[in-house]
């Protein structure tokens, strides 16, 4: 296959090199397009545009493949833990026993937030959106770590990454406790990352309390499944901010804001709201699906820019839902409704022709409900899970000596030149 692509325009031909990735994806390198032809490209939503070369995560949307640093998501979900997967994404290799112990030690060492930060929570209204608090408090946490956002020494990166990853969990739980008027818990040194999260969220400091092992494992898998996903909206945002040489905490705070939208990380919350609405109304699934189609609306938790087949994460989470609910002896009518909705949609021509399948958000909310996570915090758990991916992408931008600031072009469609009209002369 040719190693170049030729564009003909205005009677001239222009050759551009074709770049081939390690999984044989091909891209036309148009970095000289404007200089040679005067043309730029236009690509709504960047659906056909690669923003970077990256070695972190690989997705094959047609085959439904997802790999972190070459490891299939199915194997990581079965055998790994969230801290180990986080290490893999951020450092590129699975840690050996010593490296994992050291990393876990750093997560434990940095699991507290600065005591002065506790007062910040009082400044938010009790009904403030948890994603707004999370973004603000990540930036606040960065104010207490000013020396650690530079990359002069590699251990600065590990220190900073461990601090951000550990504190994002503590911040999320503290914001929930504050919103409920409950005492903010202190993390425990003897609990794992995810067990500590559930402890911080739901335990009372004046009585013994051990998080349910089944729920800990199920949430750990949810975090693993959310840990990275190549150039999605929020990760691209983190890279955009990192490209201006902004710090790790600032870039992550920006990622939280991008993730918040219902078309992205807010979808897990929108799915449960949709399922609750169907359940409470008693409307049949068939009738609901028919209304979605006729309104040309979105079935939340369905569809994906890249997956035109099953999202592999949805399959894993769907199995985990069954397992954790069975182990806890919980029957969630919304799970049965979700299964029915999936069954009806997957045999409907409207969804088939548009290649719409359940994505990671379709079932994740069911597990979060089983863990008694409040609905408003579902996107926050997505952000906690995605933090290693954001950090890994931040590092990939910042450690590239040739990295340029991200600054896309545009096609201008506004008014052509006109003369200023004094106020007295305007109609
Ligand atoms: C995440 O990018 C990532 O990797 C994201 C993510 C990650 O891990 O970071 O995987 C996480 O964000 C998953 C997606 C969560 N969002 C939702 O579940 C919201 C519902 N889904 C849609 O909004 C939509 O599918 C997107 C946003 C996910 C993808 O949007 P695209 O690629 O821009 O697709 P599109 O809007 O161009 O849709 C193509 C067609 C359209 O129909 P036509 O105009 O051609 O007739 O499919 C239709 C759309 O109307 N369509 C849907 C639909 N999604 C697309 N119709 C009904 N229900 C849906 N969910």
Short mmCIF file of C-alpha atoms and ligand atoms in Angstrom, two decimals:
data_model
loop_
_atom_site.label_atom_id
_atom_site.label_comp_id
_atom_site.label_asym_id
_atom_site.label_seq_id
_atom_site.Cartn_x
_atom_site.Cartn_y
_atom_site.Cartn_z
CA UNK A 1 0.00 0.00 0.00
CA UNK A 2 1.36 3.47 -0.89
CA UNK A 3 3.28 5.41 1.78
CA UNK A 4 1.90 8.71 0.48
CA UNK A 5 -1.46 10.33 -0.35
CA UNK A 6 -1.86 12.73 -3.26
CA UNK A 7 -4.21 15.68 -3.26
CA UNK A 8 -5.00 17.41 -6.51
CA UNK A 9 -6.31 20.96 -6.31
CA UNK A 10 -6.21 23.97 -8.61
CA UNK A 11 -4.45 21.97 -11.31
CA UNK A 12 -1.62 20.98 -8.97
CA UNK A 13 -0.81 17.72 -7.13
CA UNK A 14 0.45 17.58 -3.58
CA UNK A 15 1.93 14.46 -1.95
CA UNK A 16 1.64 13.89 1.79
CA UNK A 17 3.27 11.06 3.76
CA UNK A 18 1.06 8.29 5.21
CA UNK A 19 1.91 7.44 8.82
CA UNK A 20 1.30 3.84 9.93
CA UNK A 21 0.65 3.00 13.61
CA UNK A 22 1.75 -0.17 15.41
CA UNK A 23 -1.77 -1.57 14.90
CA UNK A 24 -1.54 -0.72 11.18
CA UNK A 25 -3.84 2.34 11.33
CA UNK A 26 -3.01 4.76 8.54
CA UNK A 27 -3.05 8.56 8.73
CA UNK A 28 -2.21 11.24 6.20
CA UNK A 29 0.33 13.61 7.74
CA UNK A 30 -0.97 17.02 6.65
CA UNK A 31 1.45 19.12 8.73
CA UNK A 32 2.65 20.80 5.48
CA UNK A 33 -0.80 21.07 3.83
CA UNK A 34 -1.35 24.82 4.32
CA UNK A 35 2.26 25.76 3.57
CA UNK A 36 2.21 23.84 0.28
CA UNK A 37 -1.40 24.20 -0.93
CA UNK A 38 -2.87 27.08 1.05
CA UNK A 39 -5.65 24.72 2.12
CA UNK A 40 -6.66 23.66 5.64
CA UNK A 41 -8.97 20.76 6.52
CA UNK A 42 -12.41 21.02 8.12
CA UNK A 43 -13.66 18.08 10.20
CA UNK A 44 -16.75 18.56 12.39
CA UNK A 45 -16.10 17.02 15.82
CA UNK A 46 -12.68 15.78 14.67
CA UNK A 47 -14.35 12.53 13.59
CA UNK A 48 -11.62 11.93 10.97
CA UNK A 49 -8.73 13.81 12.55
CA UNK A 50 -5.92 12.39 14.65
CA UNK A 51 -4.68 15.03 17.11
CA UNK A 52 -1.53 13.14 18.10
CA UNK A 53 0.46 9.94 18.02
CA UNK A 54 0.02 8.19 21.35
CA UNK A 55 1.33 4.95 22.87
CA UNK A 56 -1.10 4.73 25.78
CA UNK A 57 -4.41 3.19 24.64
CA UNK A 58 -5.59 1.40 21.50
CA UNK A 59 -9.21 1.09 20.41
CA UNK A 60 -10.54 -0.79 17.39
CA UNK A 61 -14.14 0.42 17.07
CA UNK A 62 -15.14 -2.12 14.44
CA UNK A 63 -13.80 -5.10 16.39
CA UNK A 64 -14.76 -3.77 19.83
CA UNK A 65 -11.14 -3.92 21.06
CA UNK A 66 -9.72 -1.82 23.94
CA UNK A 67 -6.14 -2.24 25.21
CA UNK A 68 -4.15 -0.21 27.75
CA UNK A 69 -0.45 -0.26 26.76
CA UNK A 70 -1.19 -3.44 24.78
CA UNK A 71 -3.05 -5.32 27.53
CA UNK A 72 -6.70 -6.26 26.66
CA UNK A 73 -9.27 -4.62 28.92
CA UNK A 74 -10.86 -8.03 29.57
CA UNK A 75 -7.61 -9.33 31.16
CA UNK A 76 -7.04 -6.21 33.22
CA UNK A 77 -10.63 -6.25 34.49
CA UNK A 78 -10.25 -9.88 35.50
CA UNK A 79 -6.73 -9.89 36.98
CA UNK A 80 -5.63 -6.32 37.82
CA UNK A 81 -6.49 -3.70 40.41
CA UNK A 82 -7.11 0.00 39.83
CA UNK A 83 -3.76 1.15 41.33
CA UNK A 84 -1.88 -1.44 39.23
CA UNK A 85 -3.75 -0.42 36.05
CA UNK A 86 -3.12 3.24 36.89
CA UNK A 87 0.62 2.49 37.18
CA UNK A 88 0.53 0.67 33.82
CA UNK A 89 -1.13 3.61 32.07
CA UNK A 90 1.10 6.28 33.63
CA UNK A 91 4.44 4.45 33.39
CA UNK A 92 3.88 2.16 30.41
CA UNK A 93 4.61 -1.21 32.06
CA UNK A 94 2.94 -3.41 34.66
CA UNK A 95 4.76 -2.78 37.97
CA UNK A 96 6.83 -5.52 39.61
CA UNK A 97 6.13 -6.30 43.27
CA UNK A 98 8.54 -3.65 44.57
CA UNK A 99 7.28 -0.94 42.21
CA UNK A 100 3.65 -1.70 43.07
CA UNK A 101 4.39 -1.65 46.79
CA UNK A 102 6.18 1.70 46.46
CA UNK A 103 3.34 3.16 44.39
CA UNK A 104 0.70 1.93 46.81
CA UNK A 105 2.83 3.44 49.60
CA UNK A 106 2.78 6.82 47.84
CA UNK A 107 -1.01 6.62 47.39
CA UNK A 108 -1.36 5.92 51.11
CA UNK A 109 1.15 8.63 52.06
CA UNK A 110 -0.75 11.25 50.05
CA UNK A 111 -4.34 10.22 50.72
CA UNK A 112 -5.07 13.17 53.02
CA UNK A 113 -6.05 16.59 51.77
CA UNK A 114 -4.52 19.67 53.41
CA UNK A 115 -6.49 20.55 56.55
CA UNK A 116 -7.08 24.08 55.21
CA UNK A 117 -8.90 22.54 52.21
CA UNK A 118 -11.60 21.20 54.48
CA UNK A 119 -12.92 24.75 54.92
CA UNK A 120 -13.26 25.20 51.14
CA UNK A 121 -16.16 22.75 51.12
CA UNK A 122 -18.12 25.10 53.36
CA UNK A 123 -18.04 27.71 50.59
CA UNK A 124 -20.21 25.58 48.29
CA UNK A 125 -24.02 25.47 48.49
CA UNK A 126 -25.16 22.04 49.81
CA UNK A 127 -26.76 21.31 46.41
CA UNK A 128 -23.71 22.37 44.36
CA UNK A 129 -23.06 19.99 41.41
CA UNK A 130 -20.39 17.47 42.56
CA UNK A 131 -18.44 17.90 39.28
CA UNK A 132 -18.19 21.66 39.90
CA UNK A 133 -16.80 20.99 43.38
CA UNK A 134 -14.41 18.34 42.07
CA UNK A 135 -12.93 20.59 39.40
CA UNK A 136 -12.55 23.50 41.83
CA UNK A 137 -11.02 21.36 44.57
CA UNK A 138 -8.50 19.69 42.23
CA UNK A 139 -7.21 23.15 41.38
CA UNK A 140 -7.26 24.04 45.08
CA UNK A 141 -5.26 20.89 45.87
CA UNK A 142 -2.73 21.96 43.23
CA UNK A 143 -2.21 25.19 45.19
CA UNK A 144 -0.82 23.09 48.03
CA UNK A 145 1.61 21.21 45.71
CA UNK A 146 3.22 24.02 43.69
CA UNK A 147 6.69 22.47 43.62
CA UNK A 148 5.52 19.16 42.16
CA UNK A 149 4.01 20.10 38.82
CA UNK A 150 7.31 20.29 36.95
CA UNK A 151 8.91 17.39 35.13
CA UNK A 152 12.60 18.16 35.79
CA UNK A 153 13.01 14.84 37.60
CA UNK A 154 11.01 11.68 36.87
CA UNK A 155 10.28 11.11 40.58
CA UNK A 156 8.56 14.51 40.66
CA UNK A 157 6.13 13.05 38.15
CA UNK A 158 5.49 9.95 40.27
CA UNK A 159 5.03 12.07 43.40
CA UNK A 160 2.67 14.46 41.65
CA UNK A 161 0.72 11.66 39.95
CA UNK A 162 0.31 9.74 43.20
CA UNK A 163 -0.82 12.88 45.03
CA UNK A 164 -3.42 13.77 42.39
CA UNK A 165 -4.71 10.20 42.03
CA UNK A 166 -4.96 9.68 45.78
CA UNK A 167 -6.44 13.06 46.63
CA UNK A 168 -9.11 13.05 43.90
CA UNK A 169 -10.70 10.11 45.73
CA UNK A 170 -10.50 11.86 49.11
CA UNK A 171 -11.85 15.13 47.68
CA UNK A 172 -14.82 13.34 46.06
CA UNK A 173 -15.81 11.59 49.27
CA UNK A 174 -15.30 14.72 51.39
CA UNK A 175 -17.57 16.77 49.09
CA UNK A 176 -20.30 14.16 49.49
CA UNK A 177 -19.95 14.06 53.28
CA UNK A 178 -20.06 17.87 53.48
CA UNK A 179 -23.16 18.03 51.26
CA UNK A 180 -24.89 15.59 53.64
CA UNK A 181 -23.81 17.46 56.76
CA UNK A 182 -21.77 14.42 57.83
CA UNK A 183 -18.33 14.53 59.45
CA UNK A 184 -15.52 14.30 56.88
CA UNK A 185 -13.70 11.00 57.44
CA UNK A 186 -9.96 10.57 57.52
CA UNK A 187 -8.59 7.89 55.15
CA UNK A 188 -7.39 4.61 56.64
CA UNK A 189 -3.84 3.38 55.96
CA UNK A 190 -4.95 -0.28 56.03
CA UNK A 191 -7.53 -0.09 53.23
CA UNK A 192 -7.02 -0.37 49.46
CA UNK A 193 -7.64 2.62 47.20
CA UNK A 194 -11.23 1.67 46.38
CA UNK A 195 -12.10 0.28 49.82
CA UNK A 196 -10.90 3.59 51.27
CA UNK A 197 -13.20 5.44 48.90
CA UNK A 198 -16.25 3.54 50.15
CA UNK A 199 -15.05 3.93 53.74
CA UNK A 200 -14.61 7.70 53.27
CA UNK A 201 -18.03 7.95 51.64
CA UNK A 202 -20.24 5.94 53.95
CA UNK A 203 -18.62 5.01 57.27
CA UNK A 204 -19.14 6.89 60.51
CA UNK A 205 -15.94 7.69 62.45
CA UNK A 206 -17.40 6.61 65.76
CA UNK A 207 -18.10 2.99 64.91
CA UNK A 208 -16.40 0.00 63.29
CA UNK A 209 -17.13 -0.17 59.57
CA UNK A 210 -15.70 -2.37 56.80
CA UNK A 211 -16.71 -1.80 53.15
CA UNK A 212 -18.40 -4.78 51.44
CA UNK A 213 -15.64 -6.75 49.62
CA UNK A 214 -18.00 -7.50 46.69
CA UNK A 215 -18.73 -3.82 46.21
CA UNK A 216 -15.06 -2.90 46.56
CA UNK A 217 -14.13 -5.35 43.79
CA UNK A 218 -17.02 -4.26 41.57
CA UNK A 219 -16.10 -0.56 41.91
CA UNK A 220 -12.42 -1.36 41.38
CA UNK A 221 -13.40 -2.97 38.07
CA UNK A 222 -15.52 0.08 37.19
CA UNK A 223 -12.49 2.30 37.85
CA UNK A 224 -10.27 0.02 35.72
CA UNK A 225 -12.78 0.13 32.84
CA UNK A 226 -12.90 3.94 32.95
CA UNK A 227 -9.13 4.46 33.32
CA UNK A 228 -8.42 5.60 29.76
CA UNK A 229 -9.96 5.68 26.31
CA UNK A 230 -7.57 7.32 23.79
CA UNK A 231 -8.57 10.78 22.54
CA UNK A 232 -12.09 11.15 24.01
CA UNK A 233 -13.47 14.61 24.69
CA UNK A 234 -12.09 15.02 28.21
CA UNK A 235 -8.68 13.47 27.52
CA UNK A 236 -8.29 15.69 24.46
CA UNK A 237 -9.13 18.62 26.75
CA UNK A 238 -6.42 17.57 29.19
CA UNK A 239 -3.91 17.37 26.32
CA UNK A 240 -5.03 20.75 24.98
CA UNK A 241 -4.43 22.37 28.38
CA UNK A 242 -1.17 20.45 28.90
CA UNK A 243 0.08 21.70 25.52
CA UNK A 244 0.22 25.26 26.89
CA UNK A 245 2.54 23.82 29.59
CA UNK A 246 -0.12 24.20 32.29
CA UNK A 247 0.35 21.97 35.31
CA UNK A 248 -1.04 18.47 35.95
CA UNK A 249 -3.68 19.60 38.47
CA UNK A 250 -4.92 22.43 36.22
CA UNK A 251 -5.14 20.08 33.23
CA UNK A 252 -7.06 17.48 35.23
CA UNK A 253 -9.46 20.13 36.52
CA UNK A 254 -10.20 21.07 32.89
CA UNK A 255 -10.76 17.40 32.07
CA UNK A 256 -13.41 17.18 34.81
CA UNK A 257 -15.34 20.04 33.19
CA UNK A 258 -15.28 18.38 29.75
CA UNK A 259 -16.32 15.02 31.24
CA UNK A 260 -19.32 16.61 33.00
CA UNK A 261 -21.48 16.89 29.85
CA UNK A 262 -24.37 14.37 29.39
CA UNK A 263 -22.97 13.30 26.01
CA UNK A 264 -19.77 12.19 27.77
CA UNK A 265 -19.17 11.32 31.42
CA UNK A 266 -22.54 12.68 32.51
CA UNK A 267 -24.25 9.93 30.50
CA UNK A 268 -24.09 7.39 33.33
CA UNK A 269 -26.31 9.70 35.41
CA UNK A 270 -28.59 10.41 32.41
CA UNK A 271 -29.03 6.66 31.81
CA UNK A 272 -30.32 6.06 35.34
CA UNK A 273 -32.57 9.11 35.14
CA UNK A 274 -33.94 7.72 31.86
CA UNK A 275 -34.48 4.24 33.37
CA UNK A 276 -36.13 5.74 36.49
CA UNK A 277 -38.45 7.82 34.28
CA UNK A 278 -39.54 4.70 32.34
CA UNK A 279 -39.92 2.69 35.54
CA UNK A 280 -42.01 5.32 37.32
CA UNK A 281 -44.18 6.09 34.29
CA UNK A 282 -44.88 2.41 33.63
CA UNK A 283 -44.37 3.13 29.92
CA UNK A 284 -43.43 0.06 27.90
CA UNK A 285 -39.87 -0.13 26.61
CA UNK A 286 -41.20 -0.48 23.08
CA UNK A 287 -43.20 2.75 23.42
CA UNK A 288 -40.21 4.59 24.90
CA UNK A 289 -37.90 3.46 22.11
CA UNK A 290 -40.47 4.46 19.54
CA UNK A 291 -40.63 7.97 21.04
CA UNK A 292 -36.82 8.24 21.00
CA UNK A 293 -36.80 7.39 17.32
CA UNK A 294 -39.62 9.69 16.29
CA UNK A 295 -38.08 12.59 18.22
CA UNK A 296 -34.66 11.77 16.74
CA UNK A 297 -33.57 11.92 20.40
CA UNK A 298 -30.66 10.13 22.07
CA UNK A 299 -31.06 6.84 23.93
CA UNK A 300 -28.64 7.59 26.75
CA UNK A 301 -25.90 5.00 27.22
CA UNK A 302 -26.12 4.01 23.57
CA UNK A 303 -23.89 4.92 20.67
CA UNK A 304 -20.23 5.83 20.43
CA UNK A 305 -17.98 7.87 18.15
CA UNK A 306 -15.51 5.01 17.82
CA UNK A 307 -17.29 1.75 18.71
CA UNK A 308 -19.54 0.68 15.85
CA UNK A 309 -19.83 -2.63 17.60
CA UNK A 310 -20.28 -3.53 21.27
CA UNK A 311 -18.26 -1.37 23.70
CA UNK A 312 -16.18 -4.13 25.37
CA UNK A 313 -16.51 -2.31 28.68
CA UNK A 314 -20.30 -2.52 28.54
CA UNK A 315 -20.11 -6.31 28.26
CA UNK A 316 -17.82 -6.53 31.30
CA UNK A 317 -19.89 -4.13 33.40
CA UNK A 318 -23.12 -5.94 32.45
CA UNK A 319 -21.63 -9.20 33.81
CA UNK A 320 -20.36 -7.42 36.91
CA UNK A 321 -23.86 -6.02 37.54
CA UNK A 322 -25.34 -9.52 37.58
CA UNK A 323 -22.59 -10.82 39.87
CA UNK A 324 -22.57 -8.03 42.44
CA UNK A 325 -26.38 -7.82 42.68
CA UNK A 326 -26.62 -11.61 43.09
CA UNK A 327 -23.89 -11.64 45.78
CA UNK A 328 -25.57 -8.78 47.64
CA UNK A 329 -28.99 -10.37 47.18
CA UNK A 330 -30.18 -7.13 45.58
CA UNK A 331 -32.83 -7.03 42.83
CA UNK A 332 -32.70 -3.74 40.93
CA UNK A 333 -35.70 -3.25 38.62
CA UNK A 334 -33.63 -0.76 36.63
CA UNK A 335 -31.21 -3.54 35.64
CA UNK A 336 -34.06 -5.63 34.29
CA UNK A 337 -35.35 -2.55 32.49
CA UNK A 338 -31.89 -1.87 31.02
CA UNK A 339 -31.60 -5.46 29.79
CA UNK A 340 -35.03 -5.16 28.15
CA UNK A 341 -34.17 -1.79 26.61
CA UNK A 342 -30.96 -3.23 25.17
CA UNK A 343 -32.85 -6.24 23.76
CA UNK A 344 -35.48 -4.04 22.05
CA UNK A 345 -32.97 -1.50 20.69
CA UNK A 346 -30.52 -4.07 19.34
CA UNK A 347 -33.17 -5.64 17.14
CA UNK A 348 -34.53 -2.31 15.91
CA UNK A 349 -33.46 -1.28 12.39
CA UNK A 350 -33.08 2.36 13.48
CA UNK A 351 -30.29 1.42 15.91
CA UNK A 352 -28.86 -1.33 13.72
CA UNK A 353 -28.37 0.90 10.69
CA UNK A 354 -26.77 3.58 12.84
CA UNK A 355 -24.55 0.96 14.54
CA UNK A 356 -25.73 2.00 17.99
CA UNK A 357 -24.79 -0.34 20.83
CA UNK A 358 -24.67 0.04 24.63
CA UNK A 359 -21.57 1.94 25.75
CA UNK A 360 -19.73 1.97 29.07
CA UNK A 361 -22.32 4.27 30.62
CA UNK A 362 -25.33 2.06 29.97
CA UNK A 363 -24.77 -0.32 32.87
CA UNK A 364 -22.20 1.45 35.08
CA UNK A 365 -24.89 3.34 36.97
CA UNK A 366 -26.46 0.07 38.13
CA UNK A 367 -23.28 -0.88 39.99
CA UNK A 368 -22.98 2.61 41.45
CA UNK A 369 -26.58 2.34 42.69
CA UNK A 370 -25.76 -1.00 44.30
CA UNK A 371 -22.88 0.77 46.07
CA UNK A 372 -25.38 3.44 47.23
CA UNK A 373 -23.46 6.15 45.34
CA UNK A 374 -25.77 9.18 44.99
CA UNK A 375 -26.85 9.82 41.39
CA UNK A 376 -25.14 13.22 41.19
CA UNK A 377 -21.79 11.58 41.93
CA UNK A 378 -21.86 9.07 39.07
CA UNK A 379 -19.79 11.40 36.79
CA UNK A 380 -17.42 11.99 39.71
CA UNK A 381 -16.66 8.26 39.85
CA UNK A 382 -16.05 8.35 36.12
CA UNK A 383 -13.54 11.17 36.75
CA UNK A 384 -11.77 9.21 39.50
CA UNK A 385 -11.49 6.23 37.15
CA UNK A 386 -10.27 8.40 34.25
CA UNK A 387 -7.63 10.20 36.28
CA UNK A 388 -4.74 7.79 35.41
CA UNK A 389 -5.52 8.20 31.70
CA UNK A 390 -5.56 11.98 31.99
CA UNK A 391 -2.27 11.92 33.92
CA UNK A 392 -0.67 9.57 31.37
CA UNK A 393 -1.77 11.82 28.50
CA UNK A 394 -0.63 14.95 30.34
CA UNK A 395 2.80 13.35 30.73
CA UNK A 396 2.91 12.26 27.08
CA UNK A 397 2.39 15.87 26.01
CA UNK A 398 4.69 17.47 28.60
CA UNK A 399 7.58 15.01 28.18
CA UNK A 400 7.66 15.47 24.40
CA UNK A 401 10.41 18.02 23.77
CA UNK A 402 8.96 18.73 20.30
CA UNK A 403 5.36 19.17 21.55
CA UNK A 404 3.63 22.23 20.06
CA UNK A 405 0.74 24.13 21.62
CA UNK A 406 -2.61 22.80 20.35
CA UNK A 407 -4.11 25.55 18.22
CA UNK A 408 -6.55 24.37 15.51
CA UNK A 409 -7.43 26.55 12.50
CA UNK A 410 -10.97 27.47 11.41
CA UNK A 411 -13.01 28.44 8.38
CA UNK A 412 -14.39 31.94 9.01
CA UNK A 413 -18.07 32.38 8.05
CA UNK A 414 -18.81 35.73 9.72
CA UNK A 415 -19.35 39.21 8.15
CA UNK A 416 -16.70 40.55 5.78
CA UNK A 417 -15.05 43.91 6.56
CA UNK A 418 -17.40 46.75 7.49
CA UNK A 419 -17.02 50.28 8.98
CA UNK A 420 -17.81 51.23 12.58
CA UNK A 421 -21.24 52.91 13.01
CA UNK A 422 -21.44 55.61 15.72
CA UNK A 423 -24.15 54.92 18.33
CA UNK A 424 -26.27 57.93 17.26
CA UNK A 425 -26.48 56.55 13.72
CA UNK A 426 -27.57 53.03 14.68
CA UNK A 427 -31.25 52.06 14.23
C1 LIG B 1 -18.53 8.25 26.70
O1 LIG B 1 -15.26 9.16 23.12
C2 LIG B 1 -15.16 8.31 24.09
O2 LIG B 1 -14.33 7.43 24.10
C3 LIG B 1 -16.14 8.50 25.21
C4 LIG B 1 -16.18 7.45 26.30
C5 LIG B 1 -14.90 7.41 27.12
O3 LIG B 1 -14.62 6.37 27.71
O4 LIG B 1 -14.26 8.51 27.25
O5 LIG B 1 -16.41 6.18 25.72
C6 LIG B 1 -17.29 7.73 27.31
O6 LIG B 1 -18.70 9.43 26.62
C7 LIG B 1 -19.51 7.28 26.10
C8 LIG B 1 -20.72 7.96 25.44
C9 LIG B 1 -21.70 8.41 26.52
N1 LIG B 1 -22.76 9.23 25.89
C10 LIG B 1 -24.01 8.77 25.73
O7 LIG B 1 -24.37 7.63 25.99
C11 LIG B 1 -24.98 9.80 25.17
C12 LIG B 1 -25.77 9.17 24.03
N2 LIG B 1 -24.89 8.92 22.88
C13 LIG B 1 -24.84 9.95 21.86
O8 LIG B 1 -24.97 11.27 22.28
C14 LIG B 1 -23.75 9.69 20.82
O9 LIG B 1 -23.85 8.37 20.46
C15 LIG B 1 -22.29 10.01 21.15
C16 LIG B 1 -22.13 11.37 21.68
C17 LIG B 1 -21.77 9.02 22.14
C18 LIG B 1 -21.50 9.89 19.86
O10 LIG B 1 -21.92 10.89 19.03
P1 LIG B 1 -21.45 10.99 17.49
O11 LIG B 1 -20.34 10.06 17.20
O12 LIG B 1 -21.27 12.45 17.18
O13 LIG B 1 -22.67 10.38 16.72
P2 LIG B 1 -23.73 11.23 15.95
O14 LIG B 1 -24.37 12.19 16.90
O15 LIG B 1 -23.11 11.76 14.72
O16 LIG B 1 -24.85 10.11 15.59
C19 LIG B 1 -24.89 9.48 14.32
C20 LIG B 1 -26.37 9.09 14.15
C21 LIG B 1 -27.31 10.29 14.26
O17 LIG B 1 -28.47 9.94 13.54
P3 LIG B 1 -28.70 10.61 12.06
O18 LIG B 1 -28.59 12.12 12.24
O19 LIG B 1 -27.58 10.02 11.19
O20 LIG B 1 -30.08 10.14 11.66
O21 LIG B 1 -26.76 8.21 15.23
C22 LIG B 1 -27.76 8.85 16.01
C23 LIG B 1 -27.67 10.33 15.71
O22 LIG B 1 -28.92 10.97 15.95
N3 LIG B 1 -27.43 8.57 17.42
C24 LIG B 1 -28.34 8.16 18.30
C25 LIG B 1 -27.61 7.96 19.49
N4 LIG B 1 -26.32 8.26 19.29
C26 LIG B 1 -26.23 8.64 17.99
N5 LIG B 1 -29.68 7.94 18.21
C27 LIG B 1 -30.30 7.51 19.33
N6 LIG B 1 -29.67 7.28 20.51
C28 LIG B 1 -28.33 7.49 20.62
N7 LIG B 1 -27.72 7.27 21.75
#
